[in-house]
mmCIF file of C-alpha atoms in Angstrom:
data_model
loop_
_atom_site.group_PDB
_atom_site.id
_atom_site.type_symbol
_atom_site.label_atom_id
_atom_site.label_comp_id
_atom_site.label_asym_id
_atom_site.label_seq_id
_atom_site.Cartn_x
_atom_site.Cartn_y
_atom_site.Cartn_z
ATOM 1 C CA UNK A 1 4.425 -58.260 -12.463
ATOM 2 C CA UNK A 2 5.523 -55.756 -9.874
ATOM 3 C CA UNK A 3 3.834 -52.900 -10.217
ATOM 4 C CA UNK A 4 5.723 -49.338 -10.972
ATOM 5 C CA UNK A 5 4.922 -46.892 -7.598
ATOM 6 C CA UNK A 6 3.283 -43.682 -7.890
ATOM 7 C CA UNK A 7 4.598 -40.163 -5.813
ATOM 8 C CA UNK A 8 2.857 -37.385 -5.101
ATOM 9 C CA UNK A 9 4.448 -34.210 -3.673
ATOM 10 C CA UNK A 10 2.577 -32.256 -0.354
ATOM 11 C CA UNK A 11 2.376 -28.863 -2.018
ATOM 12 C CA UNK A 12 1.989 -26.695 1.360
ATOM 13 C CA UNK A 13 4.944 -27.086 2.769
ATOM 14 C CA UNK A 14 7.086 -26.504 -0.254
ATOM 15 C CA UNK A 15 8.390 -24.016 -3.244
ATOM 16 C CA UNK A 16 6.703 -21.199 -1.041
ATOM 17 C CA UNK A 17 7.442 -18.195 -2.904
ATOM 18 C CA UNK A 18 4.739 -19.560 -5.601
ATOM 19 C CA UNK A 19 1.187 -19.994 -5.467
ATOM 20 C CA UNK A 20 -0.452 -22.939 -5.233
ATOM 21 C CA UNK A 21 -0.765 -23.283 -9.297
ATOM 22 C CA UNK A 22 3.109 -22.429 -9.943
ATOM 23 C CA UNK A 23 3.553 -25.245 -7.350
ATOM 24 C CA UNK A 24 1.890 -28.339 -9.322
ATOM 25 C CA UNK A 25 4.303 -27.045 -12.270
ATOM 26 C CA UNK A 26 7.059 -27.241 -10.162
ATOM 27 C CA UNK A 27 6.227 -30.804 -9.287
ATOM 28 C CA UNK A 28 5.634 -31.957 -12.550
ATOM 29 C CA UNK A 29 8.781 -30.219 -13.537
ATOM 30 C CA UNK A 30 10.441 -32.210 -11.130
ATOM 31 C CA UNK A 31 8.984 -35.535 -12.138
ATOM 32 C CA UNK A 32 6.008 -36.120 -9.342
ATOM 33 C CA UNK A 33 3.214 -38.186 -10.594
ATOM 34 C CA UNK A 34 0.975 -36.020 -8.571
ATOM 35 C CA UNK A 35 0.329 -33.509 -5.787
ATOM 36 C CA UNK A 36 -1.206 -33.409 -2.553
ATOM 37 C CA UNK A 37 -3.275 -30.409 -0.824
ATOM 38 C CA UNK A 38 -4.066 -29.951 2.970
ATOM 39 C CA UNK A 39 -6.566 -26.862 2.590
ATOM 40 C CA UNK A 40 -8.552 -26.727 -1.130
ATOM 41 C CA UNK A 41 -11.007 -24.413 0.247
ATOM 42 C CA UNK A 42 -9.035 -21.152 -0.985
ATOM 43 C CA UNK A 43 -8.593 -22.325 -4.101
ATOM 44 C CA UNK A 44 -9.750 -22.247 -7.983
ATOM 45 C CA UNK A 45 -10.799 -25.954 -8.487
ATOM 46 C CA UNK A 46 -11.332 -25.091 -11.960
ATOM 47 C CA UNK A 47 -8.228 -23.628 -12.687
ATOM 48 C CA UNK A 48 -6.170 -25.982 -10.618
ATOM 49 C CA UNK A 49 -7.515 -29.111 -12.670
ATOM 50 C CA UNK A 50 -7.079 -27.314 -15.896
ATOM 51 C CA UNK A 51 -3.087 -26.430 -14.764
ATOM 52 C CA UNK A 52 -2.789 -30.438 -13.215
ATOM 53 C CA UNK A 53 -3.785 -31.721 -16.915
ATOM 54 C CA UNK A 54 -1.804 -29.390 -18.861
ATOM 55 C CA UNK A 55 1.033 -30.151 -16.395
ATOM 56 C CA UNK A 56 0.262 -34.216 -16.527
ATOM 57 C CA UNK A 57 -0.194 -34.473 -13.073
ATOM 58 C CA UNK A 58 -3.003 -35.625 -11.169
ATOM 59 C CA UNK A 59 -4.455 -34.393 -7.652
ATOM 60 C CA UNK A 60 -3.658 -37.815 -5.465
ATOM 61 C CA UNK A 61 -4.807 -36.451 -2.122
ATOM 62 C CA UNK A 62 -6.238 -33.754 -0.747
ATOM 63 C CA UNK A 63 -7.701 -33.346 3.146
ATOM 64 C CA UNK A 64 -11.568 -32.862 3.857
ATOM 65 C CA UNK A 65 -13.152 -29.510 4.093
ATOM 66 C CA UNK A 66 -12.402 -27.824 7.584
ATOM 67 C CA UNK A 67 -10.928 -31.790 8.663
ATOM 68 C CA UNK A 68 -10.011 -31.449 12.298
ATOM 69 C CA UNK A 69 -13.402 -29.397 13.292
ATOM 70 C CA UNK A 70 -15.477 -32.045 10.860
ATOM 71 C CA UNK A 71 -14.143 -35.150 11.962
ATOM 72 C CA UNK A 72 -14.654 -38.736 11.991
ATOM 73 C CA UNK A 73 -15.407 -39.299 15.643
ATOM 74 C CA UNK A 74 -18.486 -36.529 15.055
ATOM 75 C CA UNK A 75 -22.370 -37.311 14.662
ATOM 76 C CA UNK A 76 -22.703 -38.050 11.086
ATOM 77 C CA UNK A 77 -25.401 -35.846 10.508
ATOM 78 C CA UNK A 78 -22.905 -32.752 12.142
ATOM 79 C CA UNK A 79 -20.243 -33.852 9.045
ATOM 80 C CA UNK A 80 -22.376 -34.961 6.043
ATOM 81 C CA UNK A 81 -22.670 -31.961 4.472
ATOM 82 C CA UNK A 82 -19.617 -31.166 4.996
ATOM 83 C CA UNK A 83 -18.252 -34.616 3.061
ATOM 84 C CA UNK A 84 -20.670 -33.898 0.482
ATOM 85 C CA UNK A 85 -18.779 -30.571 -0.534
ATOM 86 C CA UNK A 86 -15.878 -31.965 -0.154
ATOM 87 C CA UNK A 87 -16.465 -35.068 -2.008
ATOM 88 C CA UNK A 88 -17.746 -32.672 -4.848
ATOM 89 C CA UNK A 89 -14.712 -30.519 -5.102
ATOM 90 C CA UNK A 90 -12.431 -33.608 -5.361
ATOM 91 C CA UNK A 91 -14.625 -34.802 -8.334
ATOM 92 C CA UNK A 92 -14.374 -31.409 -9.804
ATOM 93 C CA UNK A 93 -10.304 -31.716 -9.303
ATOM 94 C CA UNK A 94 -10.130 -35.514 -10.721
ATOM 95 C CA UNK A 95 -8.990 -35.962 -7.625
ATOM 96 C CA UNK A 96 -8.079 -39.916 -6.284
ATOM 97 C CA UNK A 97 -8.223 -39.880 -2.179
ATOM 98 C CA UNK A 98 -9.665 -37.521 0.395
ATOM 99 C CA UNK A 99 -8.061 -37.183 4.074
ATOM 100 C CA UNK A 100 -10.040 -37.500 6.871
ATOM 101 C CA UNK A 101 -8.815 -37.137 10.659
ATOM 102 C CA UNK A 102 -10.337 -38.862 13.283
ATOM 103 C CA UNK A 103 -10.454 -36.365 15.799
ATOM 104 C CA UNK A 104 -9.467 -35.601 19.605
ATOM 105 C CA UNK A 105 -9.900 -38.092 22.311
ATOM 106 C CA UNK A 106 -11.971 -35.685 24.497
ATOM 107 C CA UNK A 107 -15.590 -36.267 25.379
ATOM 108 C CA UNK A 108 -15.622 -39.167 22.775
ATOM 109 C CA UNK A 109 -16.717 -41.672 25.342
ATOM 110 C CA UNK A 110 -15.099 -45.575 25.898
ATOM 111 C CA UNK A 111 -15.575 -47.084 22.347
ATOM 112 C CA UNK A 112 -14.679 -44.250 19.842
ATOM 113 C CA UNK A 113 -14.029 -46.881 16.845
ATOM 114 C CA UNK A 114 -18.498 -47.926 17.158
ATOM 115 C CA UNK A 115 -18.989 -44.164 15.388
ATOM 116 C CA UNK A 116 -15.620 -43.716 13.098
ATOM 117 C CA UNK A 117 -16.878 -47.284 11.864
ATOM 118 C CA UNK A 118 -20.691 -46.071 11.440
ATOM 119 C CA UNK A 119 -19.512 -42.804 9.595
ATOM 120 C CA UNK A 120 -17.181 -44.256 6.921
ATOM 121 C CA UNK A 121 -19.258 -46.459 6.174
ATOM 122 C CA UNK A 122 -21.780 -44.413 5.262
ATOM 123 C CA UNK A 123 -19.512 -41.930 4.148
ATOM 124 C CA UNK A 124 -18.468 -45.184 1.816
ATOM 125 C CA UNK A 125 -21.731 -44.620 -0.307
ATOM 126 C CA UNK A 126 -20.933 -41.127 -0.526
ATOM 127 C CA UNK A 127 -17.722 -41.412 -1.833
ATOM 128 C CA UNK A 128 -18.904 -44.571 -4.233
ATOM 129 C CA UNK A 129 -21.071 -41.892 -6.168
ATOM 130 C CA UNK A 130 -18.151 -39.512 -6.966
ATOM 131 C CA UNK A 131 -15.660 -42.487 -7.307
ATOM 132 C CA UNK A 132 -12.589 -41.222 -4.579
ATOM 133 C CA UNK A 133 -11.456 -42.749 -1.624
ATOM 134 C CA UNK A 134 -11.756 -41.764 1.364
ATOM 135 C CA UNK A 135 -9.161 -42.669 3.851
ATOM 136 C CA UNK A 136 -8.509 -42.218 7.586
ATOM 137 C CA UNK A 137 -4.907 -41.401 8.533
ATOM 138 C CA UNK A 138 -4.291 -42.293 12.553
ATOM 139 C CA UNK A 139 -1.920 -39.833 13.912
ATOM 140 C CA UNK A 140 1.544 -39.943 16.479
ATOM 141 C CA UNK A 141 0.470 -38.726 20.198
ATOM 142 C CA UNK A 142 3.673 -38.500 21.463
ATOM 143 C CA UNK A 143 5.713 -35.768 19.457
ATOM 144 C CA UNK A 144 2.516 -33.554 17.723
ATOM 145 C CA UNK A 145 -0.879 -34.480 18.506
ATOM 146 C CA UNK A 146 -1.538 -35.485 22.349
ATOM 147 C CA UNK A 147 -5.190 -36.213 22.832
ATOM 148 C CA UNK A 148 -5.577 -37.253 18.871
ATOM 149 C CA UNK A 149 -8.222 -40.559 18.863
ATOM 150 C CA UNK A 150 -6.320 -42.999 16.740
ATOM 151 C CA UNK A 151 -2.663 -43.566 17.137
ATOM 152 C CA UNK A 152 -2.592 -46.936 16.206
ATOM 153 C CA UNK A 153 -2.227 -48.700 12.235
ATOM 154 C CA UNK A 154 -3.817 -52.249 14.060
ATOM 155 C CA UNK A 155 -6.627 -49.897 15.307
ATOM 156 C CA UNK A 156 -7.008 -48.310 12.332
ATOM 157 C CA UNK A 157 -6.808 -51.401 10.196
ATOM 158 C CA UNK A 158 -9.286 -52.979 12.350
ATOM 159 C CA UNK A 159 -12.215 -50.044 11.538
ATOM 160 C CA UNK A 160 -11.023 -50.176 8.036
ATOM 161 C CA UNK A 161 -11.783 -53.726 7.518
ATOM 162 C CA UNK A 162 -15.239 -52.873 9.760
ATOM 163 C CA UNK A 163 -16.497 -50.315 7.758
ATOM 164 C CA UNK A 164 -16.243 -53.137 5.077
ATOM 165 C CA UNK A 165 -16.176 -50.400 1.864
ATOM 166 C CA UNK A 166 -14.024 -50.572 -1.308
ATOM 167 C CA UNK A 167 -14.115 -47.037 -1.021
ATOM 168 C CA UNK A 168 -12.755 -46.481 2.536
ATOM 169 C CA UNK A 169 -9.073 -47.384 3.446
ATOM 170 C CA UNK A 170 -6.218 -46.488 5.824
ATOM 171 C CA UNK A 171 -3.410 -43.418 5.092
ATOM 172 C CA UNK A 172 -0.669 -45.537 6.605
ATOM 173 C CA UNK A 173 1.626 -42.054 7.335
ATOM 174 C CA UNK A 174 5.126 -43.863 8.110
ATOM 175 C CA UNK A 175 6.294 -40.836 9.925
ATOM 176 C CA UNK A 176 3.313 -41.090 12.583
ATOM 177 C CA UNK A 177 3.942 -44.887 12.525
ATOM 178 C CA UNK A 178 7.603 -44.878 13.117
ATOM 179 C CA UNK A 179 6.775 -43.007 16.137
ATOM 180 C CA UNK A 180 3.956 -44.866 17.612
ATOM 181 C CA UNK A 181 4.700 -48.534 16.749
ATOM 182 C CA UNK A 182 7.722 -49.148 14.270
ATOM 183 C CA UNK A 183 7.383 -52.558 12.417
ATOM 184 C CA UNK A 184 7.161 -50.267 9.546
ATOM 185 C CA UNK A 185 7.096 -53.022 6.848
ATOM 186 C CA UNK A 186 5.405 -56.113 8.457
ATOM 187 C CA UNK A 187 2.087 -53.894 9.591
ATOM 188 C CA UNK A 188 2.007 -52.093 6.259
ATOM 189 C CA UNK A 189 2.081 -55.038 4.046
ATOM 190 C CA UNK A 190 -0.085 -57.425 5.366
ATOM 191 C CA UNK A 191 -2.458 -55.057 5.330
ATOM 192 C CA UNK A 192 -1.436 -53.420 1.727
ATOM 193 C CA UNK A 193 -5.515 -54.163 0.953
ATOM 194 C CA UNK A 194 -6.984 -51.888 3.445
ATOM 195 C CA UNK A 195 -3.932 -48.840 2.755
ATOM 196 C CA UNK A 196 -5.828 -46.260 0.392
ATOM 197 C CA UNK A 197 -2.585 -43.882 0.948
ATOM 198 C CA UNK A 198 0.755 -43.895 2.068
ATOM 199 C CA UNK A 199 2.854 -40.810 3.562
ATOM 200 C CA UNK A 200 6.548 -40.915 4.143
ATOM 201 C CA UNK A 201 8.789 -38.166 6.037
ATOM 202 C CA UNK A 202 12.412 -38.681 8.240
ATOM 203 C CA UNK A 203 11.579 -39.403 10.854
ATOM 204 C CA UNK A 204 12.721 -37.921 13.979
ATOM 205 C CA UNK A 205 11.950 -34.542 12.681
ATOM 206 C CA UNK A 206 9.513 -34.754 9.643
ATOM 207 C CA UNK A 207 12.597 -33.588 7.081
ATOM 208 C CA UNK A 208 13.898 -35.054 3.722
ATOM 209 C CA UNK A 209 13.530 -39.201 4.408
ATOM 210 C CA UNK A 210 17.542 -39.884 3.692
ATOM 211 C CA UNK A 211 18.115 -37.812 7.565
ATOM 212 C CA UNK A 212 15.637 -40.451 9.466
ATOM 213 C CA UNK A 213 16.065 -43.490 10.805
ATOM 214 C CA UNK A 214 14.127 -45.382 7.830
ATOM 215 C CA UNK A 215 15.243 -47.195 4.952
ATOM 216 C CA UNK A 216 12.614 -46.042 2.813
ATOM 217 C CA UNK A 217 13.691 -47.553 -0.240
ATOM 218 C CA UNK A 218 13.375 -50.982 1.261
ATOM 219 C CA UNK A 219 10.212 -50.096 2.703
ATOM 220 C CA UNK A 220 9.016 -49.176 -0.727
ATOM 221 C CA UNK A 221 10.096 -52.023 -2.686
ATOM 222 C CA UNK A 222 8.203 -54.240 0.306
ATOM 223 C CA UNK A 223 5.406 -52.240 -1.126
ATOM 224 C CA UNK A 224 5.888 -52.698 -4.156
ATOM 225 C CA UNK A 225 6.538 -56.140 -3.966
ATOM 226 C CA UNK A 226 3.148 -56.300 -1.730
ATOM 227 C CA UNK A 227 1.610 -55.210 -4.612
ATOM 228 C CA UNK A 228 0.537 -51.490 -3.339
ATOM 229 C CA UNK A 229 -1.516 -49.516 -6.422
ATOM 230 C CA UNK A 230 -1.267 -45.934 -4.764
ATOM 231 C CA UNK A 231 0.463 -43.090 -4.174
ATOM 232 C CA UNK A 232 3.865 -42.671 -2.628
ATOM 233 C CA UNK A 233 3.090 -39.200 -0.704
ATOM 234 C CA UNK A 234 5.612 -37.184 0.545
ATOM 235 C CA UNK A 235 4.518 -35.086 3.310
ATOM 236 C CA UNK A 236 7.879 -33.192 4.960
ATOM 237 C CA UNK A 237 9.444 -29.912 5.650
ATOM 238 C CA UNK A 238 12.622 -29.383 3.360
ATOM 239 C CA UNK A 239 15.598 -28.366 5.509
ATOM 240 C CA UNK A 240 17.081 -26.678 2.272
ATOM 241 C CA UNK A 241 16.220 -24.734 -0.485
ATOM 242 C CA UNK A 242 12.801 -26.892 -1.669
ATOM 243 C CA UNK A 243 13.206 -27.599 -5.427
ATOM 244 C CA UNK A 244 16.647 -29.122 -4.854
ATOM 245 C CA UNK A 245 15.267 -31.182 -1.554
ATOM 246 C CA UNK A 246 11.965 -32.786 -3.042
ATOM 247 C CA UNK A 247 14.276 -33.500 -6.073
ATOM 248 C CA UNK A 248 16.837 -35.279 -3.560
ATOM 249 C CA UNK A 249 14.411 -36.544 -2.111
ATOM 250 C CA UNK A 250 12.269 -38.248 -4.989
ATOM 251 C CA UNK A 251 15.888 -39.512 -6.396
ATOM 252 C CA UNK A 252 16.257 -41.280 -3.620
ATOM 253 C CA UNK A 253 13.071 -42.702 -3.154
ATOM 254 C CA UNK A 254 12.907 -44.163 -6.689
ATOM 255 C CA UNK A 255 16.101 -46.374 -5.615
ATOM 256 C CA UNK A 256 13.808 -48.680 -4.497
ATOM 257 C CA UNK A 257 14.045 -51.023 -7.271
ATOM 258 C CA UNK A 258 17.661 -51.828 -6.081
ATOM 259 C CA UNK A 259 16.178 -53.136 -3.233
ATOM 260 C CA UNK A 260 13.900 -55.874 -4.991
#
């Protein structure tokens, strides 16, 4: 049986007149199954779990402490502590995946995947003990992050399967994607085992998905249909007022049965 996707709703770049707390109302209000957080570090982890529960909505991703300066592509004894905090936080928040970038390009030497493979998989153990995933997202070069190490879902995949952890996975972001490679569908879903965490945007211009060039809801019910178990994120800068647009936008999204 197909299973029923999750969505989770970026909470930074939307409903900004609120805090953070008034936000994961909002996006239960509006029918998200969870929420997603680039910068915890600010915030009450206590209350922010106790508001997600009363609210019935869980925490599906949130980004490592301080992620660009404590990245992947680092010594792992430069991060670790860094992971462990974080890692503790996200058990604190019930929280299902952590982010983690892989860094710039710079000074990183001719085989940057030998180190992001030896550091998730050690991370791996970490992130066994607290029981959340910890996923690497690659990154577009072209339009937003020139010099960024990993750019590429095959290259991605590839330290993924390497690191050889139940615990460690891919964020296949299909905004980044789109840009870099296209063959949205075919490289997500042959590799739906190894995705911890999907985002979505439109893409040209990371706004509400129905102004891109994507049919997302037949990207989603490939997905589905693939058997994918996590969250639908969606990571995007509203053009309009934000309640209305992430509730256009989710409407849309969940068309995706249509499609099967």
């Amino acid at each position: 049986m197909m299973k029923e996707l999750k969505f989770s709703l970026c909470l930074d770049p939307v409903f900004t007149d609120y805090d953070y707390y008034d936000r994961v109302r909002i996006a239960a209000e509006l029918g998200f199954d969870g929420i997603e957080l680039w910068d915890i570090s600010q915030l009450d982890v206590t209350k922010l779990r106790n508001v997600c529960e009363t609210s019935g909505i869980r925490v599906a991703n949130y980004n490592c402490l301080d992620a660009w300066e404590q990245n992947m592509s680092l010594p792992f004894g430069q991060i670790k502590k860094t992971v462990q905090e974080s890692l503790k936080k996200g058990k604190e928040l019930d929280a299902r995946n952590m982010l983690v970038l892989a860094g710039m390009a710079e000074g990183r030497g001719s085989n940057p995947k030998n180190i992001l493979i030896s550091n998730l998989s050690r991370i791996g153990e970490l992130s066994a003990k607290e029981e959340i995933h910890v996923n690497l997202e690659p990154l577009n070069t072209l339009v937003e992050h020139k010099g960024y190490t990993l750019d590429s879902s095959a290259d991605g995949y590839e330290i993924i399967k390497c690191a050889d952890c139940p615990w460690i996975g891919l964020v296949y972001d299909i905004y980044h994607m789109q840009i870099m490679e296209g063959n949205i569908i075919s490289n997500l879903t042959r590799n739906i085992s190894l995705t911890g965490h999907i985002h979505t945007a439109g893409c040209p211009g990371r706004h509400e998905h129905f102004l891109g060039e994507n049919d997302y809801p037949n990207i989603l019910a490939a997905a589905a249909c693939a058997d994918y178990d996590g969250y639908i994120g969606l990571e995007y800068f509203p053009t309009y007022d934000s309640r209305k647009s992430a509730s256009d936008v989710l409407n849309y999204l969940k068309t995706y049965p249509e499609r099967i």
